[in-house]
Every structure is written in structure tokens, then in C-alpha cells.
XYZ file of C-alpha atoms in Angstrom:
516
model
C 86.935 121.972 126.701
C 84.641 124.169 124.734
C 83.454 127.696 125.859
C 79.861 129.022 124.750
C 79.416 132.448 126.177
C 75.760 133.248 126.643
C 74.604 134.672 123.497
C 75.720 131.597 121.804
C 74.060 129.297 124.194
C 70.596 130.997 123.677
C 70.825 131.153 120.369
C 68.325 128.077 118.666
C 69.549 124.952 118.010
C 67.688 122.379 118.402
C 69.538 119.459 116.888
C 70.690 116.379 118.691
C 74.263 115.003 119.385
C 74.198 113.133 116.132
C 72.888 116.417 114.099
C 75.516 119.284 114.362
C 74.380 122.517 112.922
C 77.021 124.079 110.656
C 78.978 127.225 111.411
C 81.710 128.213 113.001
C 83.280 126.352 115.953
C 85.303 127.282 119.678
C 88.437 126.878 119.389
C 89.280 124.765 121.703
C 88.228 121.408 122.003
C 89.290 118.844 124.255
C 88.510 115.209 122.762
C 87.083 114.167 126.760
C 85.078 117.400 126.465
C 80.816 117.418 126.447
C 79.501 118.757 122.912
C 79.524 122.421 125.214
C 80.044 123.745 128.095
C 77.030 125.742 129.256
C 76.628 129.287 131.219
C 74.286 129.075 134.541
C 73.995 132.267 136.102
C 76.501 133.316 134.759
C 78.799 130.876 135.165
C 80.961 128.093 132.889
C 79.685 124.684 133.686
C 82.646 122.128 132.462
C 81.622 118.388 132.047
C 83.334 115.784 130.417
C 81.132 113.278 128.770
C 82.291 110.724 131.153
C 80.678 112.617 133.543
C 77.588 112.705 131.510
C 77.572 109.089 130.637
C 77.583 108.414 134.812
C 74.672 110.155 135.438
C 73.027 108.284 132.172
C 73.742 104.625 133.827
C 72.136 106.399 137.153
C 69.095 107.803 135.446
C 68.651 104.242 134.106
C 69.645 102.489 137.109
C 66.563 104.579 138.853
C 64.011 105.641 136.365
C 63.876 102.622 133.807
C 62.812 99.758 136.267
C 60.586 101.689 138.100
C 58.638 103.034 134.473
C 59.210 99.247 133.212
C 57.166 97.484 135.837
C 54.628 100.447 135.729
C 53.646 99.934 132.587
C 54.025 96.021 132.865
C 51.510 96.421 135.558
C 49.459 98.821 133.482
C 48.882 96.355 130.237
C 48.373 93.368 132.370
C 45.558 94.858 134.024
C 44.542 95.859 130.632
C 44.734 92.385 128.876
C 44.042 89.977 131.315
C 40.516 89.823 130.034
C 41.473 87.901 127.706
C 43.129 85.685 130.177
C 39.623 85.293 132.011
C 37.969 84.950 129.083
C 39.253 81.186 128.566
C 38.806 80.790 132.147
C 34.871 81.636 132.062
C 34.207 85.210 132.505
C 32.008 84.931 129.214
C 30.238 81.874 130.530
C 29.882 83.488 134.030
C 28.187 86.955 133.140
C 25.950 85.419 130.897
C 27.590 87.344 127.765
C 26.014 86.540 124.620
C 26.789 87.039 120.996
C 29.037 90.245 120.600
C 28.736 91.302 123.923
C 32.401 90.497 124.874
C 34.163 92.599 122.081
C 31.635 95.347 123.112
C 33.121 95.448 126.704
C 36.699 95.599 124.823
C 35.893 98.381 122.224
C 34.589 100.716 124.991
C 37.750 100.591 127.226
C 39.563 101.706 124.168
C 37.522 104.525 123.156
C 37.615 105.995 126.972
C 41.497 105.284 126.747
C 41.347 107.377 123.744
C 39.893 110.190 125.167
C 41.485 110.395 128.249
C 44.702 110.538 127.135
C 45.768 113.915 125.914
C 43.672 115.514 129.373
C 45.753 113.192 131.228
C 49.468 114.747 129.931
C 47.878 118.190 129.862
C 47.337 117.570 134.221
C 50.234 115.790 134.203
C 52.474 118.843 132.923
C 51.006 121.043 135.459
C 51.396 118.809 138.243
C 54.162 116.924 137.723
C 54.507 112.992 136.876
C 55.527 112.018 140.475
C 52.457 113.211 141.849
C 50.127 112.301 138.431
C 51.559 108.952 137.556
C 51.191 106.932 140.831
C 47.582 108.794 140.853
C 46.628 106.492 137.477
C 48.582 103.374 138.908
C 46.517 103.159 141.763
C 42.834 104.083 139.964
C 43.160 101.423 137.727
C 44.895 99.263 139.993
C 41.660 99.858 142.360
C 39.126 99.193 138.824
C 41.035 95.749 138.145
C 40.430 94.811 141.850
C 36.591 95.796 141.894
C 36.322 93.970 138.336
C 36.371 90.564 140.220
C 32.780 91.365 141.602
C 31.056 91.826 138.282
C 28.081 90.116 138.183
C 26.341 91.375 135.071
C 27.082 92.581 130.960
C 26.196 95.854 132.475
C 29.263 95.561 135.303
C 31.360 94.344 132.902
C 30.959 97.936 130.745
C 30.887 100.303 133.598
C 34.677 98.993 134.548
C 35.569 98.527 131.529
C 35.475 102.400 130.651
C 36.292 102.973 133.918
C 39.802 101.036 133.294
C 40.011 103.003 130.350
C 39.491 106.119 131.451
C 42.241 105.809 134.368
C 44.489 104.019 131.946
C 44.671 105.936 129.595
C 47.547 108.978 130.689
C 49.706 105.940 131.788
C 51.571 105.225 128.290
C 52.141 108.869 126.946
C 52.402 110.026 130.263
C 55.412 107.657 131.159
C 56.800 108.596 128.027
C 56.218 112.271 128.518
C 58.195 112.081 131.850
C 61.387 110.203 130.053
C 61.097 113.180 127.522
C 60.415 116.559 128.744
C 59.763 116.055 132.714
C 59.170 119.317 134.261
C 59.109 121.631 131.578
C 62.661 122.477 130.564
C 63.974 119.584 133.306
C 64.292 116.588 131.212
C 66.021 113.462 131.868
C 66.948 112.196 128.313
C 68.092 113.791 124.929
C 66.137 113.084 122.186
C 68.720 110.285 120.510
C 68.644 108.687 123.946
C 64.995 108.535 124.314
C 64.343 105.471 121.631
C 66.284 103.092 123.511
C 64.526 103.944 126.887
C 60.759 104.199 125.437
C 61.801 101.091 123.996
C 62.506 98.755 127.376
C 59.779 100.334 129.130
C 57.142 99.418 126.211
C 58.915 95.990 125.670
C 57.332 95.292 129.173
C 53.904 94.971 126.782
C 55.355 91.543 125.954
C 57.052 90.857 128.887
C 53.282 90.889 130.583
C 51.661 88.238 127.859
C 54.289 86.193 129.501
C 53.654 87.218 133.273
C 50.253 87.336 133.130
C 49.486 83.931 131.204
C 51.888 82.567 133.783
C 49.957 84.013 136.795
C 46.729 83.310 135.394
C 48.061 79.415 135.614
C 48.075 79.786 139.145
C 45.889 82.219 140.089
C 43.150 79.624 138.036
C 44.293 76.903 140.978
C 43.309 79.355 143.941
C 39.817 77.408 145.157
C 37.262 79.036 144.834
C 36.688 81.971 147.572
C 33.585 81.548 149.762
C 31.168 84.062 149.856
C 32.233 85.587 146.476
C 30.549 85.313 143.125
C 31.340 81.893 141.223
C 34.435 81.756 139.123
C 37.974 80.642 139.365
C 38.816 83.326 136.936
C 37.834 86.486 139.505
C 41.340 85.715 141.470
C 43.263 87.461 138.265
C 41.534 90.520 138.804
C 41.702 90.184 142.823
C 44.875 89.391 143.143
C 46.865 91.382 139.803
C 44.752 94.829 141.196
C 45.966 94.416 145.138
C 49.204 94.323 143.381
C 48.846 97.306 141.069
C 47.334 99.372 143.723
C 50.413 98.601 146.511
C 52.660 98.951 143.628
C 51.135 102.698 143.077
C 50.946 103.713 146.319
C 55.052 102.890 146.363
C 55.250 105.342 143.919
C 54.486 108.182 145.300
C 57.512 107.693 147.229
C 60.240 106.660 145.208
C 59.467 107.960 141.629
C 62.204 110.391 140.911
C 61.104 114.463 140.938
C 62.668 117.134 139.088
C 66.059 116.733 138.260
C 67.348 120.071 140.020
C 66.038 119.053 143.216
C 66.123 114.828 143.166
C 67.434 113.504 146.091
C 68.950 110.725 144.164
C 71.661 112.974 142.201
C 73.921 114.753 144.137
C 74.863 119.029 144.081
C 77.027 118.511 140.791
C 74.852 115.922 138.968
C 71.810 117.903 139.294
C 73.749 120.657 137.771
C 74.823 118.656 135.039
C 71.215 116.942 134.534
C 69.344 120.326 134.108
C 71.924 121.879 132.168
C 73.667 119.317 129.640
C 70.008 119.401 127.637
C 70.971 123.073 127.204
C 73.679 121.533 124.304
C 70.888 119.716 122.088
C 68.492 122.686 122.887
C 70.713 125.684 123.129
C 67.284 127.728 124.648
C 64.710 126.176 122.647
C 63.294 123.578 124.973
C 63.031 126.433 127.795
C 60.018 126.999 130.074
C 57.244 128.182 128.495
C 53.777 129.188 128.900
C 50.778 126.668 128.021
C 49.275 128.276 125.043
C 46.510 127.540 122.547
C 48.791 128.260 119.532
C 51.491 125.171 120.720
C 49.059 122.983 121.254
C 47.228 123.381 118.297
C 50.442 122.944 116.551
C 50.574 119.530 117.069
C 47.542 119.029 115.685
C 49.321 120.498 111.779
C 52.154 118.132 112.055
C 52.492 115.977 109.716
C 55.040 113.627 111.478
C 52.231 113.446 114.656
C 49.144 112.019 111.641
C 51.647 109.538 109.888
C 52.984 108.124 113.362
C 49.487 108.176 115.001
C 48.986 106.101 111.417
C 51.340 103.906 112.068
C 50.852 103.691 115.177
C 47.065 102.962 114.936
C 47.618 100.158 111.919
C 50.596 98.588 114.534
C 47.641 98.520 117.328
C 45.710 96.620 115.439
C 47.778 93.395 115.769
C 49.876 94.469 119.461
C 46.102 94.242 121.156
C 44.918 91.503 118.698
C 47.214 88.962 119.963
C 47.095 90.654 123.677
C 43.752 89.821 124.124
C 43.456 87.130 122.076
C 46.598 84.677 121.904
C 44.696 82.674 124.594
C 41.288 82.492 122.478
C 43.758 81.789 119.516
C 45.229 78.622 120.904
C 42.238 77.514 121.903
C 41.139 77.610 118.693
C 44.115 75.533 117.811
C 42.947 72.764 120.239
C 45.133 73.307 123.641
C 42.789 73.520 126.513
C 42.983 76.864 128.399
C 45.694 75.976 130.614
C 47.674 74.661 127.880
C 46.567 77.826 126.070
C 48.032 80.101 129.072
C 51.165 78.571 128.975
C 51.760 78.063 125.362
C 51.438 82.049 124.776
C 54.148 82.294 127.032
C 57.195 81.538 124.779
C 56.027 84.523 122.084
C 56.107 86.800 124.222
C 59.260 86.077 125.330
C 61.163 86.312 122.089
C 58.687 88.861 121.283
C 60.513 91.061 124.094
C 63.913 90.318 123.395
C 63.641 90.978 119.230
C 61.986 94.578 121.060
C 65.068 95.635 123.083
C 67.491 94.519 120.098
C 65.285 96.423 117.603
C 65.093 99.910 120.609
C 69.304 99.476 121.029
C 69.738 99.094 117.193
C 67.396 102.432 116.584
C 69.599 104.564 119.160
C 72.866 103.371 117.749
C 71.750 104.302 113.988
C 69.967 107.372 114.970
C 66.685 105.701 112.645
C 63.077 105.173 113.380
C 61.659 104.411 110.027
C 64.206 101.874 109.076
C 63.663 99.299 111.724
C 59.912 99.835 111.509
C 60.679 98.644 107.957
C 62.539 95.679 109.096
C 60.378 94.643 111.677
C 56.991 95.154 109.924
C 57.597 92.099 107.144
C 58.064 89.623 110.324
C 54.715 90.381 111.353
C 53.014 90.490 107.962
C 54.560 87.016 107.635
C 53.315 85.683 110.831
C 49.919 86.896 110.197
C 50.291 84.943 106.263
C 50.990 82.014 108.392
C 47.660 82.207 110.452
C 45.406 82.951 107.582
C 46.688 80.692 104.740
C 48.036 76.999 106.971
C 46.090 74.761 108.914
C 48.768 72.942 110.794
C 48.944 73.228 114.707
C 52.526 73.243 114.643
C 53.353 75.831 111.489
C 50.262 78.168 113.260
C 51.917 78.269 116.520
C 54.972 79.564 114.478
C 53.518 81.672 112.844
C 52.638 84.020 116.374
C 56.151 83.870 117.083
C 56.968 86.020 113.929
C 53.614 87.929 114.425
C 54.694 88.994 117.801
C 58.344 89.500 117.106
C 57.064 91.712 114.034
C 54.799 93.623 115.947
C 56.002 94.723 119.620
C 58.479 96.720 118.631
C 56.771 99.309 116.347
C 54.607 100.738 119.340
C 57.922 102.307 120.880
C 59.599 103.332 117.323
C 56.467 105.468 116.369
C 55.783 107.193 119.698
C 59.912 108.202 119.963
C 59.682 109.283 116.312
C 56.745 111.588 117.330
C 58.457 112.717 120.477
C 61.477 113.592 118.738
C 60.321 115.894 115.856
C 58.039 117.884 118.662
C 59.163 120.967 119.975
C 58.884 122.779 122.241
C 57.509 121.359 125.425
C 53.538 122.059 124.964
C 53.872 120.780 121.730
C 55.366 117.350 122.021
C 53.046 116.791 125.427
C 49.894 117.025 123.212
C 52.059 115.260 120.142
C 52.974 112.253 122.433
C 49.376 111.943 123.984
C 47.518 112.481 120.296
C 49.679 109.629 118.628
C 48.736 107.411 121.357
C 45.259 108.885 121.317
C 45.009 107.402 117.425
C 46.876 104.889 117.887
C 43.950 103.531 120.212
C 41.791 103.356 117.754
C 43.830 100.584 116.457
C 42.916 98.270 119.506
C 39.255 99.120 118.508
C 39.424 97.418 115.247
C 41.291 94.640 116.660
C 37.922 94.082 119.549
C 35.410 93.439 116.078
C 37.729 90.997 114.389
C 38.200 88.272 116.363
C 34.013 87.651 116.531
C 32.429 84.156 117.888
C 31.537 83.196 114.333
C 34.770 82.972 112.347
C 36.071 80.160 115.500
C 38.134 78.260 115.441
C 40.097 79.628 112.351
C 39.626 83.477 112.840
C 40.414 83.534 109.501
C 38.872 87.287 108.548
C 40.925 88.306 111.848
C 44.386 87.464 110.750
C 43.668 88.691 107.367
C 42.997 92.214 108.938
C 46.308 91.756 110.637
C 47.742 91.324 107.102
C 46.430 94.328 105.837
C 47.663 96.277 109.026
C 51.431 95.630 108.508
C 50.658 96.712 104.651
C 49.437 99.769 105.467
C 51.994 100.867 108.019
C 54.642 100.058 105.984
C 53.564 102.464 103.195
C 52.626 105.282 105.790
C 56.426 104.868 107.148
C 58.074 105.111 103.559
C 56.074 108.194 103.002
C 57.116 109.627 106.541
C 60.758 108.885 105.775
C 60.610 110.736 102.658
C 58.981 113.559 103.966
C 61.138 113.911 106.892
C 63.765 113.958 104.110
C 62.516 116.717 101.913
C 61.922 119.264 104.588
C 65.319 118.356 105.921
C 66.687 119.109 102.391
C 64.566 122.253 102.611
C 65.932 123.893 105.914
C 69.396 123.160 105.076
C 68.986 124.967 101.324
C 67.410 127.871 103.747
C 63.946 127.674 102.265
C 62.849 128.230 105.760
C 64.664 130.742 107.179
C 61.935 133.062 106.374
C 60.094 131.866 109.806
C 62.636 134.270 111.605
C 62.001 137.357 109.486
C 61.254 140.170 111.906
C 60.846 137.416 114.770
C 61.067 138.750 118.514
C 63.309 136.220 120.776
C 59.752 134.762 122.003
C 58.739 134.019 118.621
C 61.832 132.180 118.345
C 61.676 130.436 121.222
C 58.383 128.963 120.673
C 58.671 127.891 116.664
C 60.255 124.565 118.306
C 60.416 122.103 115.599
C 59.428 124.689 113.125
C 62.572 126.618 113.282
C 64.993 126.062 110.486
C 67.649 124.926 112.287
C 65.412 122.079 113.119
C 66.403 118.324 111.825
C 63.568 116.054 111.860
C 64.552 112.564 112.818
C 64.495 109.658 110.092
């Protein structure tokens, strides 16, 4: 076992299990021991990381298929526009030239801003009380959606859906990461694989939801309600969404130290074993202008709100619209619901490989460079082959390529954010960019480049380019400061530095490792 006494545990360190800080080490260590054992009120808590690994399995057993199906529920109520769209929606409310991508670009921009306010309430109240909030308000916007009459309807719940979507992604994310201030659930090299699966559930609903379009399109149509087979998507997917919130409330878990899902000793465990990575500097601390402006300098939170705008661009192209896509190839819509089925299937599988290969390696930037030329090559395929067969191919790879780079840049972010103020704003600002990348995506895919979409795909093209230069630079940035806090060019931060000072420089303290 391995004794800290309590001026060594609140002494900063934030590194992870993979990134030990150099220095001197207890003497005796037990090779079933955790990384430390930790002093609550003044006490020795011993854990061996058997014991830790347990209450990792629970936490996923619990947490990850509740936050999974969340956000499932979350991006099919945001994409299944694109669903109606082939069924008639356009036809039915009378849009007209660009009035359709119009609808989509304003959801996005109230997503945008809604966003970082959304994570600010969210750490004050708590994400079992905030989060099923947002599941049911959109969940209640997707149901109302299936009595839009008008182009006007269509943009009031269109930024409505926005605006109570919009906490749901960096929010869940926020929760895996730093729930209830210094209470978190996961350690930093644990978090990848977790934001991973939950965001993999953005391809698992292209497959859901062009499956329960197919039959939702074969409900007849409902008397006394406007015309159109395709308003059952949005009747029937928001009842869902809003019972599935209102569930919520009452099994999401709370804070760790006081779950009723983890017993006395586990709960001890859960709130301390954090202590190990963080050795004090992910404790409580006060919401202040000076953290949260400090997200706003980082240079990790601009190149993955970069990346993870230019990865947008294509993850919302194909989302809303694969369907208008094979259309345009020549399958009839229900052909064209079913056919985009089968990417997004292998599209969520190459995800969870790509989430489990990151946490094993420790490396963000490296599989966005793997997975980034799949995608670029997929979107080749669209722009420069007019086969049926090779096109159809070609989403595969687009959709492998693309899914999992969503997850890689918003971990990456999370991870080199400290402390808790800090990486709430960080994880809600990358998003909050990276919404401008669904944006673009609405004004590409216009009525006049049909059937072909040929300037679309070559945006999509340009997209993986960019991103894949913003990620080299980010790597070797990450790099250089590394190289510069271990040669102690930054130890000058702590020069006449009172304990709160300390506290709060988060990932600015020297003893810092940024993740690569």
C-alpha cells in the first residue's frame, strides 16, 4: 500500500494515471495497491485497484446506458428533419427555394448560443435535476413540431429545438467529467472511452431513426390532424423523448457521496480516488470571472472547437442529408430510409473501436489522424464517381471517417481544462464552435446542385483537410509546452503564489501534462 500524509495529498498534481510526476516516492508499495492512498478527515483510505476497477464496471453499468440513449434520443429529434423531408414536410408547408436550409441553420445558431448558459445552470444545479429538464423541453418541441402548418412554424420550433437542445451534449459530457464540482465520476484517461459510446449513439440514431421513420411513414393518416404521413415521426419520436425525460428525473445517478446506487465504502472510494490524479487541484471552488475567462485563452479549447467545427461540417451533412443523398442516387424514399441504415451501423462500431483504442494509448490526436483520411476518401468518392454502387460506398467510409472525431475533440478539450469552472465553459465553448460547423453543412446541400450535390461533398473534402492540419498543429503544441513545464520554464507561475492561487491555476500549473 502507499501512504500520502496530508501535505502530500494537497500538494498539485494534476496528472493522470498514465502521467506520473517525478520525485520522490513512499516506500512502500504493494503491486495490488491504488496509485495512493488518500487522507479524509483525517483518516488513511486504503483501496486496491481491484476495488477501483468494481466501482468502474458499476459506474458504467449505471451511468453509460442511461447518457447513451439520452443523447440517442437527443440527435434523433434533432435530425429527423431530414427524415421528413423525403417524406413531404417540404411539399406540405409550402417551402420554397432555400427556405428548408433556413429552418436548419437557425436551430444551429440557437444551439450555439445556448450552450455554454446551459453548463453554467447546470453546475449550479446539478445534472440530475438540469439534464432531464432539456430531455423533456425538446422532447415536448419535437412533439408540437407535428402541427406545423406554415414556413413561419417551421422556424419558431426550429430555434425552439435548438435552444432546449443545446446544454444536452456538453452537458452530458460535463456530468461524466466533473459532476458536482470536485465529485466526479471518471478520471480524465477514462473519460475518452465513455464520451466516446455515449456520442457513438449519433450513428446509432441514423440507423434508429431511418428505421422508425419506415414505419412510422405506414401509420394512416390521423384524422383531424394536418395532412402528412411524415407528422407521425415527430408525434410519436417526441411522446417518447418526453416519457423518456420524465424517467430521468428518477433514476439519473446524483452525487457520488450520497448515490443510492454505491454503497458506504464505494462512495468513499468514488469521491476520493480522483484525489490521486488531482492531489487538491480539482477541489471545490468558487465560480469566478477570471476561470471562466480562462477558457476563452486556451489554445487547446480554439484548435479543438476547430476541429471540432470542420468535423461538424460532414457529422450533420450526412445526418440530415443521407436520405436527400440517396434520393439523389435514385432509391425512392423508403428505399432511401433503409439504405442509410447500414452506414450508420459500421459508422458506430469503427466509433467505439476508435474511443477503446484512444483510452488504451492515452492519444487524441493520433486517431483523429487515422480516422480523418477515411472520411476525406469517402467524400472523394461522392464528388469525383458517378456510379450508384461505388457512391453508396463511398458514405460508408465518409461516415466511418467522420463519427468518431466529435468525441476525440470534446475529451481532448475536457482533459487539458482545469479546474472545474474552467473545463465547464471549455467543454460547452468547443461544442459552442463546433456548431457552427452544422451551419455550413445547412447551405451546401441547396436544391440546385440535385441530384449530384457535387459543391456539397467537395466542402466535405475540404473539411477533413482542414482538421487534419489544425490537429497536427495541436499535437505539436501540446508537445512543446509539455517540453516546457518539464525543463521548468513554468515554474515561475508559483512565485510568491498563496495556496488559492495554486489551487485555481488548474491546467496552468507546471506540473500540468497536456494530453496528446
Amino acid at each position: 500500500m502507499v501512504t500520502l500524509d496530508r501535505k502530500e495529498l494537497e500538494s498539485p498534481s494534476p496528472l493522470s494515471d498514465e502521467e506520473k510526476v517525478s520525485g520522490p516516492m513512499p516506500k512502500e508499495v504493494s503491486p495490488d495497491a491504488s496509485d495512493a492512498e488518500l487522507a479524509a478527515f483525517g483518516t488513511v483510505v486504503k483501496f486496491s485497484k481491484a476495488e477501483e476497477a468494481a466501482l468502474v464496471r458499476k459506474f458504467d453499468r449505471r451511468i453509460m446506458p442511461l447518457v447513451t440513449i439520452l443523447y440517442l434520443s437527443n440527435f434523433i429529434d434533432r435530425t429527423n428533419v431530414g427524415n421528413a423531408k423525403v417524406a413531404g414536410l417540404a411539399k406540405d408547408l409550402h417551402l420554397v427555394g432555400y427556405q428548408y436550409n433556413t429552418g436548419l441553420s437557425v436551430f444551429y445558431i440557437a444551439y450555439a448560443l445556448a450552450e455554454i448558459p446551459s453548463n453554467l445552470i447546470l453546475k449550479g444545479a446539478g445534472a440530475n435535476r438540469w439534464l432531464p429538464v432539456i430531455i423533456m423541453s425538446f422532447g415536448f418541441i419535437t412533439f408540437i413540431t407535428s402541427w406545423v402548418t406554415s414556413f413561419a412554424g417551421f422556424m419558431v420550433v426550429r430555434i425552439l429545438l435548438g435552444i432546449s437542445e443545446g446544454g444536452t451534449m456538453p452537458g452530458i459530457a460535463y456530468y461524466l467529467s466533473t459532476q458536482f464540482e470536485v465529485k466526479e465520476y471518471y478520471k480524465r484517461h477514462e473519460l475518452v472511452l465513455r464520451i466516446g459510446i455515449f456520442v457513438a449513439a449519433s450513428s446509432l440514431s441514423g440507423a434508429f431513426g431511418g428505421l422508425l421513420a419506415t414505419g412510422l411513414l405506414k401509420i394512416p393518416q390521423i384524422k383531424h390532424f394536418p395532412h402528412g404521413q411524415w407528422r407521425a415521426i415527430f408525434l410519436v419520436e417526441g411522446l417518447i423523448t418526453i416519457a423518456l425525460g420524465f424517467l430521468t428525473f428518477f433514476i439519473i445517478p446524483g452525487p457520488p457521496e450520497s448515490t443510492n446506487f454505491l454503497n458506504d465504502r464505494e462512495r468513499l472510494i468514488a469521491t476520493e480516488r480522483l484525489r490521486v490524479e488531482t492531489a487538491g487541484l480539482n477541489r471545490t471552488e468558487k465560480t469566478d470571472k477570471k476561470l471562466v475567462w480562462r477558457a476563452f485563452t486556451s489554445v487547446n479549447n480554439w484548435l479543438c472547437g476547430l476541429g471540432f467545427l470542420l468535423c461538424n461540417i460532414p457529422t450533420q451533412g450526412i445526418s440530415l442529408f443521407m436520405p436527400t443523398l440517396l434520393e439523389g442516387m435514385g432509391y425512392s424514399p423508403i428505399q432511401s430510409q433503409l439504405h442509410s441504415v447500414p452506414p450508420y451501423v459500421v459508422a458506430c462500431s469503427w466509433s467505439v473501436f476508435v474511443a477503446y483504442s484512444s483510452y488504451c494509448t492515452g492519444r487524441r490526436g493520433m486517431w483523429v489522424l487515422i480516422s480523418a483520411p477515411i472520411g476525406l476518401t469517402g467524400a472523394a468518392i461522392l464528388v469525383g464517381t458517378g456510379n450508384r454502387q461505388v457512391d453508396y460506398a463511398g458514405l460508408f467510409l465518409l461516415a466511418m471517417g467522420v463519427f468518431p472525431l466529435g468525441p476525440l475533440f470534446l475529451t481532448w478539450a475536457n482533459n487539458n481544462a482545469a479546474p472545474h469552472t474552467t473545463r465547464a465553459v471549455s467543454s460547452a465553448m468547443v461544442v459552442s464552435i463546433g456548431t457552427m460547423g452544422p451551419i455550413v453543412s445547412s447551405w451546401v446541400y441547396l436544391p440546385i446542385d440535385a441530384p449530384k450535390y457535387t459543391t456539397g461533398n467537395s466542402v466535405l473534402v475540404g473539411a477533413f483537410t482542414g482538421l487534419f492540419i489544425s490537429t497536427c498543429c495541436l499535437i505539436l503544441y501540446n508537445v512543446h509546452e509539455n517540453k516546457a513545464r518539464a525543463a521548468g520554464r513554468r515554474d515561475y507561475r508559483l512565485d510568491d503564489a498563496d495556496d488559492t492561487t495554486i489551487i485555481n491555476l488548474g491546467h496552468l500549473h507546471p506540473r500540468f501534462r497536456y494530453t496528446l
